PDB file of C-alpha atoms in Angstrom:
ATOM      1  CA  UNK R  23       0.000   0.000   0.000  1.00 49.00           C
ATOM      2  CA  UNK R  24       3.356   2.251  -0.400  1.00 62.00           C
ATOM      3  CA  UNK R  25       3.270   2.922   3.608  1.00 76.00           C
ATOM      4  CA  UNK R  26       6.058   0.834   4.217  1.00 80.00           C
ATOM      5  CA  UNK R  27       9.010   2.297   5.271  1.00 85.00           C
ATOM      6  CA  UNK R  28      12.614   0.262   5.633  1.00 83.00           C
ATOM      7  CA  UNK R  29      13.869   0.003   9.248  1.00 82.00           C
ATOM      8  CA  UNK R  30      17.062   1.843   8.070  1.00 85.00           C
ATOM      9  CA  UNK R  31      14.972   4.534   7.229  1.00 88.00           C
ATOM     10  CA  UNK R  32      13.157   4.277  10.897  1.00 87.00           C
ATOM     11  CA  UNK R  33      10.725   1.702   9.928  1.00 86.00           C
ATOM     12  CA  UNK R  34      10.341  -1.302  12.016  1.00 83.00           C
ATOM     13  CA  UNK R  35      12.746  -3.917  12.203  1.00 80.00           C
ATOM     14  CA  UNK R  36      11.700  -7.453  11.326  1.00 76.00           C
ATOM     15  CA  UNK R  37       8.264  -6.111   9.694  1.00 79.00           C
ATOM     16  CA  UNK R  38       8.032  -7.405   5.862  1.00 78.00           C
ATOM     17  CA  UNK R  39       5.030  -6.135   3.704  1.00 82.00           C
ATOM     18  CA  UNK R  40       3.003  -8.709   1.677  1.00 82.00           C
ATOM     19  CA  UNK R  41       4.364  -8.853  -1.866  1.00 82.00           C
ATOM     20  CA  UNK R  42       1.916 -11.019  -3.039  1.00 82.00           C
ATOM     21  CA  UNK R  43      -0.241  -9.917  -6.322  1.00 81.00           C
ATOM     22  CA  UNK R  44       3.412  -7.644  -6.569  1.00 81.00           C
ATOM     23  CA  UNK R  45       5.644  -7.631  -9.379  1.00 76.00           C
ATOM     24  CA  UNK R  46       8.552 -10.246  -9.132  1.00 69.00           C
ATOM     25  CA  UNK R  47      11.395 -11.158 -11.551  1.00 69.00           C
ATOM     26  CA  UNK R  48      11.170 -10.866 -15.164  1.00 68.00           C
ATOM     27  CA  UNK R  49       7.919  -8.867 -15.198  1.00 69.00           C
ATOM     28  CA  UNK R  50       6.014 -12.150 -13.464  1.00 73.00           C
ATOM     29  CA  UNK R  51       3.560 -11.586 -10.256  1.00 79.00           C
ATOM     30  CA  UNK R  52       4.353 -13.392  -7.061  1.00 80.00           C
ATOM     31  CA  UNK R  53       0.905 -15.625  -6.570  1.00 83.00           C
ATOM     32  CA  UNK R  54       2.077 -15.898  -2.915  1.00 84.00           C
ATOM     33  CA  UNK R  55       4.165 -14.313   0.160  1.00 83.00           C
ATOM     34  CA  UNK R  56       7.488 -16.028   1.029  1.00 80.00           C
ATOM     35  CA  UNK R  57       6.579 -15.952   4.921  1.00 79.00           C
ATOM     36  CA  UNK R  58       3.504 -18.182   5.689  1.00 81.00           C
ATOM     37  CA  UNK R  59       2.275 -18.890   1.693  1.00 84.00           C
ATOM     38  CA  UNK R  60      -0.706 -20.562   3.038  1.00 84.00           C
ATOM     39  CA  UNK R  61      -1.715 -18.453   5.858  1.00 82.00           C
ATOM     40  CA  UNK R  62      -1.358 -21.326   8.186  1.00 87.00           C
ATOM     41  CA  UNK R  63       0.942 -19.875  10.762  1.00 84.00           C
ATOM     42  CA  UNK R  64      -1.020 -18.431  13.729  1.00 89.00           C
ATOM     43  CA  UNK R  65      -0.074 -14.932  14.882  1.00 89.00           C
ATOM     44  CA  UNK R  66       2.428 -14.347  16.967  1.00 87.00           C
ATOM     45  CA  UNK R  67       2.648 -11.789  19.893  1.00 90.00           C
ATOM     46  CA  UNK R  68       4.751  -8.914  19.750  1.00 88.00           C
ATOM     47  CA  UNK R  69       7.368 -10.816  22.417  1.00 92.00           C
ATOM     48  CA  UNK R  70       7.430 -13.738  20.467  1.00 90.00           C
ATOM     49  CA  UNK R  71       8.073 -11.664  17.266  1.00 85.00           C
ATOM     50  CA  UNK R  72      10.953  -9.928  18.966  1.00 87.00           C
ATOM     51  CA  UNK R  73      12.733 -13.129  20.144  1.00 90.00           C
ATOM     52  CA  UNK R  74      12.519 -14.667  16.842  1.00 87.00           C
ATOM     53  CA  UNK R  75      14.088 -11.368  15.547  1.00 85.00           C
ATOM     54  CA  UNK R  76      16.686 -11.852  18.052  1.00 90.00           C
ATOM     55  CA  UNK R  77      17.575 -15.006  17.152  1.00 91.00           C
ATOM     56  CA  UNK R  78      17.302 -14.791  14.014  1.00 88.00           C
ATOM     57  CA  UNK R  79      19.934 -11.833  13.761  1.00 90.00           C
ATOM     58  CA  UNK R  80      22.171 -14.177  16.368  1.00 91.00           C
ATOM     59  CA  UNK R  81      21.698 -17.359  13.934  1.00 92.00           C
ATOM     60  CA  UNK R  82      22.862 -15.081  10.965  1.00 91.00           C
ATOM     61  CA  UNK R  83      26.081 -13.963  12.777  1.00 93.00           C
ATOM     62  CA  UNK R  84      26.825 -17.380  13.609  1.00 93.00           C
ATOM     63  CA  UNK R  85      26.863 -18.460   9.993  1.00 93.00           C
ATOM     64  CA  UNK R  86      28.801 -15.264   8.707  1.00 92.00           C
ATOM     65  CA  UNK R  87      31.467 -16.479  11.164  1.00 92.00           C
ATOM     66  CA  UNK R  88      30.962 -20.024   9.748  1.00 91.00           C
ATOM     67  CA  UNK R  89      31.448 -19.352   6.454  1.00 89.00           C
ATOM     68  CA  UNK R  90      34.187 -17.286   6.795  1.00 87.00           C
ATOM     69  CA  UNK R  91      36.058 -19.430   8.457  1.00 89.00           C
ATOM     70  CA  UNK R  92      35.557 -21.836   5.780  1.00 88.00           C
ATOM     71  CA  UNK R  93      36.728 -18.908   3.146  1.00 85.00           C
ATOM     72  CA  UNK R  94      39.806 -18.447   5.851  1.00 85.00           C
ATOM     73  CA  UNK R  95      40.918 -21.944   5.509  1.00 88.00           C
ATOM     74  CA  UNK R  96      40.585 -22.615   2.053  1.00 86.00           C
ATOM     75  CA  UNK R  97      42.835 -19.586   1.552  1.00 82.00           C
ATOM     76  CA  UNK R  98      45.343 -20.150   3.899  1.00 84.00           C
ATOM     77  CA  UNK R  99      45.175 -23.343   5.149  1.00 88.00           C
ATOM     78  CA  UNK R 100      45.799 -24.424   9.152  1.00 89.00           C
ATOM     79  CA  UNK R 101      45.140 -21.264  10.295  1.00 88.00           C
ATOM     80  CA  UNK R 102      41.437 -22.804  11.413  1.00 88.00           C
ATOM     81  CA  UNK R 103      42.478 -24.991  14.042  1.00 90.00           C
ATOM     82  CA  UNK R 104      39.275 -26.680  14.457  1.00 89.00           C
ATOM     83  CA  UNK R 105      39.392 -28.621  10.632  1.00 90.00           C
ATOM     84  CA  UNK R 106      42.608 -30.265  11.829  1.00 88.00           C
ATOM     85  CA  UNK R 107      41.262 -31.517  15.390  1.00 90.00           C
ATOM     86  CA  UNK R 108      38.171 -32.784  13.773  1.00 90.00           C
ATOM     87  CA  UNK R 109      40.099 -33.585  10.833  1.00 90.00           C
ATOM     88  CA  UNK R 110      37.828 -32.311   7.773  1.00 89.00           C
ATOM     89  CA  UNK R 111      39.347 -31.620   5.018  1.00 89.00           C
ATOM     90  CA  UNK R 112      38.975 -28.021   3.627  1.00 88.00           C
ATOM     91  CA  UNK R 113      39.846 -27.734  -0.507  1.00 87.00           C
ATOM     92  CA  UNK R 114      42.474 -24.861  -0.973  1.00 86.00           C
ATOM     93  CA  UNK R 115      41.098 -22.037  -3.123  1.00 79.00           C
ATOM     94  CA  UNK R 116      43.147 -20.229  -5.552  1.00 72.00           C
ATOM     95  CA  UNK R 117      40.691 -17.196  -5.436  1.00 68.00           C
ATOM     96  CA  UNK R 118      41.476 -13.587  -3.181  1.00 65.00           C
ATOM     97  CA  UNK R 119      38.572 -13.662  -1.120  1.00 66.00           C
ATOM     98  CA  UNK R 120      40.057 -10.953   0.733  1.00 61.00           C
ATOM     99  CA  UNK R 121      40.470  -9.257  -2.267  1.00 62.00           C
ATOM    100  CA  UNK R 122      38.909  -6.353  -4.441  1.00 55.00           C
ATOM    101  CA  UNK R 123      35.009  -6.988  -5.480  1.00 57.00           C
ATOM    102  CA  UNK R 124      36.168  -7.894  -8.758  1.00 58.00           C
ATOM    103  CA  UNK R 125      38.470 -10.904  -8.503  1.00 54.00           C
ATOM    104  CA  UNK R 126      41.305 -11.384 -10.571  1.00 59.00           C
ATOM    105  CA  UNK R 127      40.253 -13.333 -14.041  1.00 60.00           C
ATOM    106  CA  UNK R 128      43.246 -15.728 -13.605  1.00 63.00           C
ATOM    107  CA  UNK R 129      41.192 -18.208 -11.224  1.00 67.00           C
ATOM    108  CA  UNK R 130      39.383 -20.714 -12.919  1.00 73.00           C
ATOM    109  CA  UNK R 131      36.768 -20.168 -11.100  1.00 71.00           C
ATOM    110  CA  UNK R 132      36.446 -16.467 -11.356  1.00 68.00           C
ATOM    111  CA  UNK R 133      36.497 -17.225 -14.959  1.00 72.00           C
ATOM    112  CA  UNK R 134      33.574 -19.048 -15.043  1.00 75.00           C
ATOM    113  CA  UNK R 135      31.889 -17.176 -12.640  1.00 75.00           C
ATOM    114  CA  UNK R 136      32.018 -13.561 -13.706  1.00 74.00           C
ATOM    115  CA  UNK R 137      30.288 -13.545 -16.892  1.00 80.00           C
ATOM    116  CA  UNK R 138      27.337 -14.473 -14.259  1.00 81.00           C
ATOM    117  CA  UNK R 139      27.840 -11.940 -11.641  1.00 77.00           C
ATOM    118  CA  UNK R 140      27.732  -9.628 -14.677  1.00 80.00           C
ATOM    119  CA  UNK R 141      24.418 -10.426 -15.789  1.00 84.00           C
ATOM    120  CA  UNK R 142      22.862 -10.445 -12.640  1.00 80.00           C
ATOM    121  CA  UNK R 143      24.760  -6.869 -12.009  1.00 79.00           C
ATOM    122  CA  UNK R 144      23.135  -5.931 -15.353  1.00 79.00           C
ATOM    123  CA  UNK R 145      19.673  -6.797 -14.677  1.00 79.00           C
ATOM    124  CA  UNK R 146      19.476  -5.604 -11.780  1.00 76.00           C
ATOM    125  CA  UNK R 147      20.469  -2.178 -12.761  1.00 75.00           C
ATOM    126  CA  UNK R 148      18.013  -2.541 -15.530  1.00 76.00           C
ATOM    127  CA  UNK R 149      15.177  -3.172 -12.949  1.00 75.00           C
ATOM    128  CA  UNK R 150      16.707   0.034 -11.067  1.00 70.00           C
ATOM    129  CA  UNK R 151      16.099   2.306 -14.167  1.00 70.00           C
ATOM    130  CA  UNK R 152      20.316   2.978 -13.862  1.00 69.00           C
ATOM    131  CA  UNK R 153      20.335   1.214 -17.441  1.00 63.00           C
ATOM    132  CA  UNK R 154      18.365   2.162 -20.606  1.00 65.00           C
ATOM    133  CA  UNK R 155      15.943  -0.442 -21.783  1.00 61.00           C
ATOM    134  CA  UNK R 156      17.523  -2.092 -24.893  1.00 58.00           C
TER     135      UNK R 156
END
């Protein structure tokens, strides 16, 4: 209904509007919303809202630190001490992660995988109206 305003903007945090009947990817309609698509999910109280929103931002830090310990390994590996107690095997990357946003095109990898990044950078910029429509 256009009232919603992002929390970064002072909105409220955790509060999603319904996009359904809205227009998705590719000029398609979403038929319904991502949260609860059959409205079978009973309310939840304001407390219970803000401890899922709490642990939900907790859960997500968890995994950044997850990940990037992955990423830390596979780029220089032993300095997670955990793989080696536990003994998993991390594969060694030949890709900066800790590098520029544009990684250099010598990794096989970043080879295959730009050309991609591209496109999506394209159409979304398209969608933006910061691109002419071809």
């Amino acid at each position: 209904d256009g009232s919603y305003t992002h929390y970064t903007k002072g909105g409220k945090p955790g509060f999603f509007p319904s996009i359904k009947g809205k227009g998705g990817f590719a000029g398609g309609t979403f038929l319904v919303d991502l949260y609860d698509p059959f409205g079978i999910l009973p309310e939840r109280s304001e407390a219970e809202k803000k401890n899922g929103l709490f642990a939900e931002v907790n859960n997500g830090r968890l995994a950044m630190i997850g990940l990037f310990s992955v990423l830390a390994e596979s780029a220089v590996p032993g300095s997670n001490p955990q793989y080696s107690i536990f003994n998993i095997k991390i594969p060694e990357s030949d890709v900066d992660i800790m590098g520029s946003v544009i990684p250099s095109l010598t990794s096989p990898f970043a080879i295959k995988a730009y050309p991609v990044l591209a496109l999506c950078a394209f159409f979304q910029q398209l969608k933006n109206g910061a691109v002419k429509k071809i």
